[in-house]
């Protein structure tokens, strides 16, 4: 299957620890998005890349959060000094730039973070 | 106030019913309108998209957009138990981020 792959699927960590999530997009897709979703809420936009360039970051993305997409392929989202409020599902999505306007985002199954 | 407001539900209907799911929005720049379906502990999957105002039909699903009222709807005809999921509306002004509603959870009872 060549869908969007996210790892790990679930991470439990203690407050103050750093965590990193990885996203492997659909191979021919040049746009990659990160969203965060909490229970009962819709996905909230965090950031997106076109190839290796990070084009937009939400103000939700504090300086404890950093995302990279080296070489325009996979992406990582790192959260430093985790807080309990960071507990959420972190969703990655990818798209082709030509179809981004149509909203055709292909989501992975998410990485669930639990901060104790 | 959120840019996108979605009828919260939950919604429970008998099999075969017609379901109406609705969202309102405040940002006049939105011109791309999407509906996603999300099963428990899974990522959202795109069901339908519409550009600007109008209707779009795909099988049992019909999406409607009324930009003058800033109101969008998704209708599901002949609902099936397999349609039980959370439905998310999403909107975009241009290529880039989409803004999502908080979802409506639908249960279709056999």
XYZ file of N, CA and C in Angstrom:
678
model
N 0.839 -1.191 0.000
C 0.000 0.000 0.000
C 0.877 1.246 0.000
N 0.544 2.242 -0.791
C 1.376 3.436 -0.880
C 0.671 4.631 -0.272
N -0.128 4.447 0.755
C -0.789 5.543 1.429
C 0.173 6.286 2.332
N -0.348 7.277 3.053
C 0.451 8.054 3.992
C 0.713 7.205 5.235
N 1.967 7.132 5.615
C 2.362 6.305 6.747
C 2.877 7.174 7.884
N 2.418 6.924 9.085
C 2.868 7.701 10.244
C 3.387 6.755 11.326
N 4.469 7.182 11.957
C 5.065 6.401 13.044
C 5.621 7.314 14.126
N 5.556 6.868 15.394
C 4.809 5.706 15.859
C 3.313 5.988 15.871
N 2.514 4.972 15.977
C 1.071 5.167 16.028
C 0.631 5.703 17.376
N 1.334 5.328 18.415
C 0.993 5.804 19.754
C 2.276 5.991 20.543
N 2.383 7.136 21.211
C 3.542 7.447 22.029
C 3.064 7.939 23.383
N 3.558 7.293 24.433
C 3.271 7.733 25.791
C 4.572 8.264 26.367
N 4.537 9.467 26.906
C 5.756 10.073 27.410
C 5.456 10.841 28.693
N 6.496 11.149 29.404
C 6.332 11.951 30.614
C 6.523 13.420 30.273
N 5.854 14.247 31.005
C 5.964 15.690 30.808
C 7.430 16.108 30.858
N 7.807 16.961 29.920
C 9.175 17.452 29.882
C 10.080 16.714 28.908
N 9.628 15.535 28.446
C 10.418 14.772 27.480
C 10.180 15.295 26.068
N 11.110 14.977 25.179
C 10.966 15.322 23.765
C 10.415 14.124 22.997
N 9.593 14.393 22.005
C 9.073 13.319 21.153
C 9.199 13.736 19.686
N 9.323 12.747 18.834
C 9.407 13.000 17.396
C 8.486 12.041 16.663
N 7.721 12.587 15.731
C 6.843 11.803 14.872
C 7.347 11.892 13.433
N 7.143 10.789 12.725
C 7.579 10.741 11.334
C 6.381 10.512 10.429
N 6.425 11.148 9.268
C 5.379 10.971 8.267
C 6.028 10.676 6.922
N 5.594 9.601 6.300
C 6.011 9.288 4.930
C 4.816 9.502 4.021
N 4.864 10.514 3.159
C 3.705 10.815 2.311
C 3.610 9.850 1.143
N 2.531 9.978 0.383
C 2.410 9.256 -0.882
C 3.541 9.740 -1.777
N 4.216 8.838 -2.440
C 5.522 9.129 -3.034
C 5.515 10.283 -4.028
N 4.503 10.418 -4.844
C 4.528 11.480 -5.849
C 3.968 12.805 -5.336
N 3.505 12.848 -4.085
C 2.917 14.067 -3.553
C 3.996 15.048 -3.108
N 3.843 16.320 -3.482
C 4.850 17.302 -3.124
C 4.427 18.214 -1.979
N 3.179 18.107 -1.533
C 2.753 18.892 -0.381
C 2.520 17.965 0.799
N 2.916 18.445 1.961
C 2.770 17.663 3.179
C 2.288 18.582 4.291
N 1.267 18.139 4.996
C 0.618 18.945 6.022
C 0.688 18.221 7.359
N 0.753 18.993 8.425
C 0.575 18.475 9.790
C -0.632 19.163 10.420
N -1.492 18.330 11.004
C -2.649 18.813 11.750
C -2.629 18.166 13.131
N -3.321 18.805 14.068
C -3.485 18.233 15.402
C -4.976 18.129 15.678
N -5.373 16.994 16.267
C -6.787 16.773 16.568
C -6.945 16.268 17.996
N -7.796 16.948 18.754
C -8.131 16.477 20.095
C -9.547 15.920 20.086
N -9.888 15.175 21.116
C -11.164 14.464 21.175
C -12.334 15.427 21.031
N -13.215 15.132 20.101
C -14.397 15.958 19.918
C -14.179 17.219 19.100
N -12.956 17.395 18.605
C -12.636 18.577 17.807
C -12.222 18.168 16.395
N -12.320 19.106 15.475
C -11.813 18.836 14.149
C -10.308 19.048 14.083
N -9.663 18.569 13.027
C -8.218 18.791 12.879
C -7.893 20.281 12.822
N -6.825 20.660 13.533
C -6.340 22.050 13.510
C -5.028 22.094 12.741
N -4.939 23.004 11.816
C -3.753 23.148 10.986
C -2.546 23.563 11.818
N -1.427 22.900 11.571
C -0.172 23.277 12.237
C 0.813 23.900 11.248
N 1.103 23.171 10.160
C 2.091 23.659 9.207
C 1.994 22.856 7.927
N 2.558 23.410 6.825
C 2.659 22.604 5.634
C 3.908 22.939 4.827
N 4.311 21.973 4.032
C 5.500 22.059 3.197
C 5.113 21.856 1.740
N 5.806 22.560 0.878
C 5.817 22.204 -0.530
C 7.249 21.807 -0.849
N 7.407 20.572 -1.226
C 8.754 19.981 -1.319
C 9.452 20.171 0.031
N 10.636 20.756 0.055
C 11.321 20.894 1.340
C 11.038 22.228 2.025
N 10.322 23.129 1.339
C 10.079 24.469 1.893
C 8.849 24.481 2.799
N 9.031 25.016 3.990
C 7.909 25.169 4.916
C 7.209 26.482 4.577
N 5.989 26.404 4.043
C 5.336 27.589 3.497
C 4.451 28.325 4.498
N 3.934 27.637 5.483
C 3.064 28.309 6.435
C 3.097 27.571 7.765
N 3.093 28.346 8.828
C 3.024 27.790 10.184
C 1.895 28.471 10.943
N 1.105 27.699 11.646
C 0.048 28.254 12.473
C 0.649 28.890 13.733
N -0.064 29.868 14.270
C 0.391 30.428 15.546
C 0.248 29.403 16.672
N -0.485 28.306 16.391
C -0.586 27.222 17.374
C 0.766 26.549 17.562
N 1.631 26.673 16.554
C 2.919 25.984 16.577
C 3.905 26.815 17.387
N 3.949 26.529 18.702
C 4.850 27.282 19.570
C 6.299 26.922 19.248
N 7.221 27.639 19.893
C 8.631 27.381 19.600
C 9.096 26.031 20.144
N 8.234 25.321 20.844
C 8.596 23.959 21.276
C 8.369 22.950 20.138
N 7.670 23.375 19.124
C 7.358 22.502 18.000
C 8.261 22.860 16.824
N 8.811 21.845 16.180
C 9.563 22.096 14.963
C 9.271 20.981 13.966
N 9.122 21.355 12.728
C 8.859 20.394 11.668
C 9.884 20.581 10.574
N 10.256 19.462 9.993
C 11.216 19.490 8.894
C 10.760 18.541 7.801
N 11.222 18.810 6.607
C 10.984 17.893 5.498
C 12.238 17.905 4.620
N 13.282 17.275 5.105
C 14.534 17.280 4.341
C 14.363 16.554 3.017
N 14.902 17.149 1.968
C 14.870 16.548 0.628
C 13.457 16.378 0.096
N 12.495 17.014 0.707
C 11.143 16.978 0.182
C 10.476 15.627 0.186
N 10.948 14.727 1.049
C 10.316 13.405 1.084
C 9.569 13.254 2.403
N 10.102 12.477 3.337
C 9.424 12.294 4.614
C 9.527 13.567 5.447
N 8.701 13.648 6.485
C 8.735 14.806 7.379
C 8.784 14.331 8.821
N 9.365 15.150 9.671
C 9.341 14.880 11.107
C 8.735 16.075 11.835
N 8.016 15.776 12.890
C 7.468 16.790 13.775
C 8.012 16.496 15.170
N 8.783 17.435 15.709
C 9.364 17.243 17.035
C 8.695 18.177 18.022
N 8.390 17.648 19.184
C 7.854 18.457 20.275
C 8.847 18.376 21.425
N 9.374 19.512 21.811
C 10.325 19.547 22.918
C 9.605 19.898 24.217
N 10.129 19.397 25.307
C 9.605 19.726 26.662
C 8.084 19.579 26.663
N 7.624 18.372 26.376
C 6.187 18.144 26.236
C 5.409 18.558 27.480
N 4.194 19.019 27.235
C 3.252 19.409 28.285
C 2.001 18.555 28.138
N 1.213 18.450 29.195
C 0.011 17.619 29.147
C -0.947 18.121 28.073
N -0.939 19.413 27.830
C -1.799 19.986 26.792
C -1.402 19.587 25.376
N -0.241 18.965 25.233
C 0.181 18.500 23.908
C -0.466 17.163 23.563
N -1.107 16.526 24.516
C -1.759 15.243 24.258
C -2.827 15.422 23.189
N -2.691 14.675 22.107
C -3.579 14.834 20.951
C -3.212 13.783 19.918
N -3.994 13.745 18.844
C -3.645 12.966 17.656
C -2.966 13.913 16.684
N -1.797 13.540 16.213
C -1.078 14.348 15.235
C -1.241 13.678 13.868
N -1.917 14.384 12.985
C -2.255 13.852 11.671
C -1.356 14.451 10.605
N -0.898 13.603 9.718
C -0.136 14.046 8.561
C -0.995 13.811 7.321
N -0.922 14.703 6.375
C -1.644 14.546 5.116
C -0.731 14.981 3.977
N -0.953 14.422 2.800
C -0.177 14.840 1.643
C -1.097 15.086 0.461
N -0.594 15.820 -0.506
C -1.364 16.107 -1.714
C -0.417 16.496 -2.834
N -0.957 16.465 -4.046
C -0.261 17.024 -5.196
C -0.609 18.500 -5.266
N 0.341 19.350 -5.589
C 0.069 20.790 -5.562
C -1.073 21.165 -6.482
N -1.230 20.462 -7.596
C -2.292 20.828 -8.530
C -3.664 20.542 -7.941
N -3.732 19.556 -7.046
C -5.041 19.203 -6.489
C -5.248 19.763 -5.093
N -4.278 20.527 -4.589
C -4.426 21.041 -3.222
C -5.632 21.958 -3.132
N -5.899 22.689 -4.208
C -7.054 23.571 -4.178
C -8.352 22.824 -4.023
N -8.375 21.556 -4.427
C -9.613 20.792 -4.305
C -9.765 20.201 -2.920
N -8.788 20.400 -2.096
C -8.882 19.852 -0.748
C -8.615 18.385 -0.688
N -8.055 17.825 -1.747
C -7.821 16.383 -1.762
C -6.596 16.045 -0.940
N -6.759 16.140 0.318
C -5.723 15.741 1.250
C -5.892 14.267 1.556
N -4.791 13.544 1.536
C -4.799 12.135 1.894
C -4.132 12.022 3.262
N -4.927 11.632 4.240
C -4.449 11.589 5.608
C -3.874 10.228 5.965
N -2.883 10.240 6.845
C -2.425 9.031 7.492
C -3.351 8.697 8.656
N -3.021 7.631 9.362
C -3.876 7.198 10.463
C -3.551 7.912 11.772
N -2.532 8.756 11.746
C -2.248 9.589 12.903
C -1.279 8.969 13.890
N -0.670 9.850 14.663
C 0.188 9.439 15.786
C -0.420 10.026 17.048
N -0.818 9.139 17.939
C -1.478 9.604 19.165
C -0.443 9.820 20.247
N -0.426 11.019 20.813
C 0.518 11.367 21.883
C -0.228 11.482 23.200
N 0.265 10.787 24.199
C -0.238 10.902 25.569
C 0.903 11.374 26.448
N 0.710 12.531 27.067
C 1.729 13.090 27.965
C 1.237 12.934 29.398
N 1.988 12.192 30.189
C 1.590 11.927 31.575
C 2.116 12.991 32.526
N -14.988 33.395 18.229
C -15.872 32.557 17.425
C -15.060 31.860 16.338
N -15.369 30.568 16.122
C -14.636 29.808 15.124
C -15.048 30.225 13.721
N -14.115 30.083 12.779
C -14.407 30.404 11.379
C -15.422 29.435 10.790
N -15.415 28.195 11.248
C -16.310 27.162 10.738
C -17.070 26.552 11.911
N -18.380 26.595 11.823
C -19.226 26.013 12.865
C -20.009 24.858 12.262
N -20.008 23.741 12.957
C -20.696 22.556 12.449
C -21.727 22.099 13.456
N -22.914 21.712 12.962
C -23.932 21.161 13.855
C -23.301 20.017 14.643
N -23.356 20.090 15.981
C -22.547 19.164 16.789
C -23.047 17.734 16.839
N -24.357 17.534 16.689
C -24.879 16.186 16.872
C -24.781 15.775 18.326
N -24.682 14.485 18.664
C -24.664 13.388 17.690
C -26.018 13.169 17.046
N -25.971 12.438 15.938
C -27.155 12.195 15.159
C -27.364 10.686 15.070
N -28.579 10.235 15.364
C -28.899 8.816 15.294
C -30.133 8.659 14.427
N -30.019 7.842 13.374
C -31.132 7.670 12.444
C -31.318 6.193 12.141
N -32.516 5.803 11.705
C -32.713 4.411 11.293
C -32.157 4.192 9.886
N -31.800 2.981 9.593
C -31.307 2.631 8.264
C -32.315 3.047 7.205
N -31.813 3.618 6.120
C -32.672 4.058 5.031
C -33.093 5.512 5.121
N -32.824 6.164 6.230
C -33.207 7.569 6.404
C -32.333 8.483 5.552
N -32.853 9.685 5.313
C -32.059 10.738 4.682
C -31.413 11.557 5.799
N -30.124 11.764 5.665
C -29.356 12.496 6.683
C -28.924 13.838 6.118
N -29.044 14.860 6.934
C -28.587 16.199 6.559
C -27.541 16.670 7.561
N -26.373 17.013 7.062
C -25.274 17.512 7.893
C -24.942 18.925 7.424
N -24.691 19.825 8.362
C -24.601 21.240 7.998
C -23.433 21.959 8.670
N -22.926 22.969 7.958
C -21.883 23.838 8.499
C -22.149 25.268 8.063
N -21.775 26.199 8.902
C -21.762 27.610 8.540
C -20.345 28.126 8.700
N -20.055 29.221 8.014
C -18.710 29.775 8.093
C -18.760 31.290 8.024
N -17.659 31.919 8.414
C -17.654 33.378 8.465
C -16.670 34.009 7.479
N -15.732 33.231 6.972
C -14.680 33.781 6.113
C -15.134 33.803 4.653
N -15.357 34.984 4.129
C -15.829 35.119 2.752
C -14.813 34.645 1.719
N -13.574 34.497 2.120
C -12.529 34.075 1.180
C -12.599 32.585 0.863
N -13.310 31.815 1.675
C -13.405 30.374 1.402
C -14.092 30.158 0.067
N -13.483 29.332 -0.772
C -14.108 29.024 -2.052
C -14.054 27.534 -2.381
N -13.364 26.749 -1.571
C -13.313 25.309 -1.751
C -13.919 24.675 -0.503
N -14.867 23.774 -0.716
C -15.637 23.225 0.380
C -15.597 21.704 0.305
N -15.221 21.073 1.420
C -15.001 19.641 1.419
C -15.769 18.971 2.554
N -16.073 17.723 2.358
C -16.614 16.858 3.410
C -15.697 15.648 3.538
N -15.301 15.379 4.771
C -14.487 14.218 5.084
C -15.270 13.304 6.016
N -14.971 12.019 5.924
C -15.537 11.030 6.839
C -14.391 10.473 7.670
N -14.632 10.343 8.965
C -13.592 9.841 9.851
C -14.167 8.745 10.741
N -13.605 7.550 10.613
C -13.963 6.464 11.502
C -13.094 6.561 12.748
N -13.558 5.929 13.814
C -12.880 6.020 15.106
C -11.415 5.602 14.991
N -10.536 6.446 15.495
C -9.091 6.193 15.545
C -8.445 6.048 14.162
N -9.083 6.649 13.168
C -8.534 6.652 11.809
C -8.376 8.090 11.334
N -7.589 8.288 10.277
C -7.491 9.610 9.683
C -8.715 9.915 8.828
N -9.022 11.197 8.620
C -10.157 11.557 7.755
C -9.916 11.127 6.310
N -11.009 10.808 5.617
C -10.921 10.506 4.191
C -11.902 11.410 3.446
N -11.449 11.935 2.310
C -12.267 12.873 1.556
C -13.459 12.175 0.926
N -14.642 12.762 1.138
C -15.869 12.246 0.516
C -16.234 13.069 -0.715
N -16.304 14.379 -0.547
C -16.784 15.241 -1.616
C -16.102 16.600 -1.500
N -15.956 17.251 -2.646
C -15.546 18.642 -2.608
C -16.375 19.424 -3.621
N -16.547 20.694 -3.340
C -17.288 21.580 -4.231
C -16.536 22.897 -4.318
N -16.478 23.441 -5.517
C -15.861 24.748 -5.701
C -16.965 25.780 -5.848
N -16.917 26.804 -5.019
C -17.882 27.903 -5.045
C -19.288 27.381 -4.771
N -20.312 28.094 -5.181
C -21.679 27.698 -4.873
C -22.153 26.617 -5.832
N -23.149 25.870 -5.383
C -23.742 24.864 -6.251
C -23.900 23.532 -5.566
N -24.361 22.579 -6.342
C -24.590 21.219 -5.847
C -23.665 20.256 -6.552
N -23.355 19.175 -5.853
C -22.580 18.098 -6.462
C -23.095 16.789 -5.918
N -23.304 15.838 -6.802
C -23.856 14.549 -6.391
C -22.874 13.443 -6.724
N -22.775 12.481 -5.784
C -21.917 11.317 -6.011
C -22.581 10.132 -5.324
N -23.301 9.355 -6.118
C -24.000 8.216 -5.544
C -25.060 8.652 -4.556
N -24.965 8.178 -3.337
C -25.960 8.524 -2.317
C -25.658 9.859 -1.637
N -24.567 10.493 -1.998
C -24.131 11.725 -1.334
C -24.360 12.943 -2.233
N -24.883 14.025 -1.635
C -25.046 15.287 -2.332
C -24.490 16.395 -1.456
N -23.588 17.193 -2.028
C -23.038 18.343 -1.316
C -23.641 19.611 -1.898
N -24.033 20.528 -1.021
C -24.587 21.809 -1.445
C -23.809 22.937 -0.794
N -23.572 23.988 -1.570
C -22.889 25.173 -1.054
C -23.718 26.392 -1.405
N -23.999 27.206 -0.409
C -24.676 28.485 -0.623
C -23.755 29.570 -0.074
N -22.953 30.166 -0.956
C -21.993 31.163 -0.489
C -22.681 32.430 0.005
N -23.838 32.748 -0.550
C -24.518 33.968 -0.107
C -24.935 33.867 1.359
N -25.260 32.658 1.793
C -25.650 32.433 3.188
C -24.497 31.894 4.023
N -23.383 31.613 3.390
C -22.220 31.007 4.060
C -22.649 29.728 4.766
N -23.225 28.827 3.985
C -23.846 27.622 4.544
C -23.593 26.475 3.586
N -23.122 25.339 4.132
C -22.938 24.164 3.300
C -23.615 22.972 3.947
N -24.009 22.029 3.101
C -24.703 20.841 3.591
C -24.203 19.602 2.877
N -24.321 18.489 3.554
C -24.090 17.168 2.961
C -25.332 16.333 3.243
N -25.914 15.788 2.176
C -27.066 14.913 2.321
C -26.646 13.474 1.995
N -27.106 12.568 2.815
C -26.869 11.138 2.576
C -28.231 10.474 2.425
N -28.449 9.902 1.231
C -29.713 9.195 0.996
C -29.553 7.718 1.328
N -30.681 7.082 1.668
C -30.676 5.639 1.936
C -29.489 5.272 2.850
N -29.428 5.911 3.993
C -28.284 5.725 4.889
C -28.137 4.264 5.316
N -26.891 3.847 5.457
C -26.544 2.476 5.799
C -25.766 2.447 7.122
N -25.821 1.329 7.841
C -25.012 1.244 9.070
C -23.535 1.539 8.829
N -23.036 1.218 7.646
C -21.624 1.489 7.338
C -21.329 2.982 7.193
N -22.380 3.804 7.119
C -22.184 5.260 7.075
C -21.920 5.830 8.471
N -22.056 5.012 9.490
C -21.824 5.475 10.865
C -20.371 5.902 11.023
N -20.184 7.167 11.329
C -18.838 7.762 11.404
C -18.989 9.207 11.852
N -17.873 9.890 11.974
C -17.893 11.337 12.197
C -17.648 12.029 10.859
N -18.474 13.004 10.555
C -18.379 13.740 9.297
C -17.854 15.141 9.591
N -16.811 15.507 8.879
C -16.142 16.786 9.075
C -16.308 17.645 7.831
N -16.767 18.873 7.999
C -16.709 19.806 6.882
C -15.361 20.526 6.952
N -14.876 20.952 5.796
C -13.599 21.668 5.733
C -13.671 22.684 4.602
N -12.929 23.772 4.764
C -12.986 24.848 3.782
C -11.606 25.425 3.567
N -11.404 25.930 2.364
C -10.104 26.485 2.021
C -10.296 27.705 1.127
N -9.431 28.696 1.341
C -9.487 29.885 0.495
C -8.645 29.715 -0.771
N -7.590 28.930 -0.657
C -6.671 28.721 -1.779
C -5.858 27.476 -1.515
N -4.927 27.186 -2.358
C -4.039 26.051 -2.123
C -3.313 26.275 -0.809
N -3.377 25.319 0.042
C -2.774 25.484 1.353
C -3.661 24.871 2.414
N -3.737 25.528 3.544
C -4.430 24.907 4.667
C -5.938 24.873 4.463
N -6.558 23.855 5.058
C -8.000 23.762 5.160
C -8.390 23.989 6.614
N -9.539 24.636 6.809
C -10.080 24.851 8.142
C -11.255 23.907 8.329
N -11.215 23.124 9.395
C -12.200 22.082 9.631
C -13.229 22.496 10.674
N -14.451 21.964 10.522
C -15.432 22.001 11.599
C -15.087 20.936 12.624
N -15.844 20.914 13.723
C -15.551 19.969 14.800
C -16.193 18.605 14.609
N -16.971 18.445 13.539
C -17.505 17.127 13.225
C -18.880 16.856 13.800
N -19.614 16.029 13.083
C -20.905 15.514 13.551
C -20.817 13.999 13.528
N -21.091 13.384 14.668
C -21.050 11.925 14.743
C -22.410 11.358 14.383
N -22.416 10.493 13.387
C -23.642 9.888 12.868
C -23.664 8.408 13.207
N -24.795 7.954 13.709
C -25.035 6.527 13.921
C -26.266 6.138 13.132
N -26.114 5.136 12.267
C -27.232 4.603 11.493
C -27.574 3.244 12.064
N -28.776 3.123 12.602
C -29.172 1.883 13.280
C -29.873 0.943 12.312
N -29.483 -0.342 12.323
C -30.118 -1.311 11.408
C -31.598 -1.484 11.734
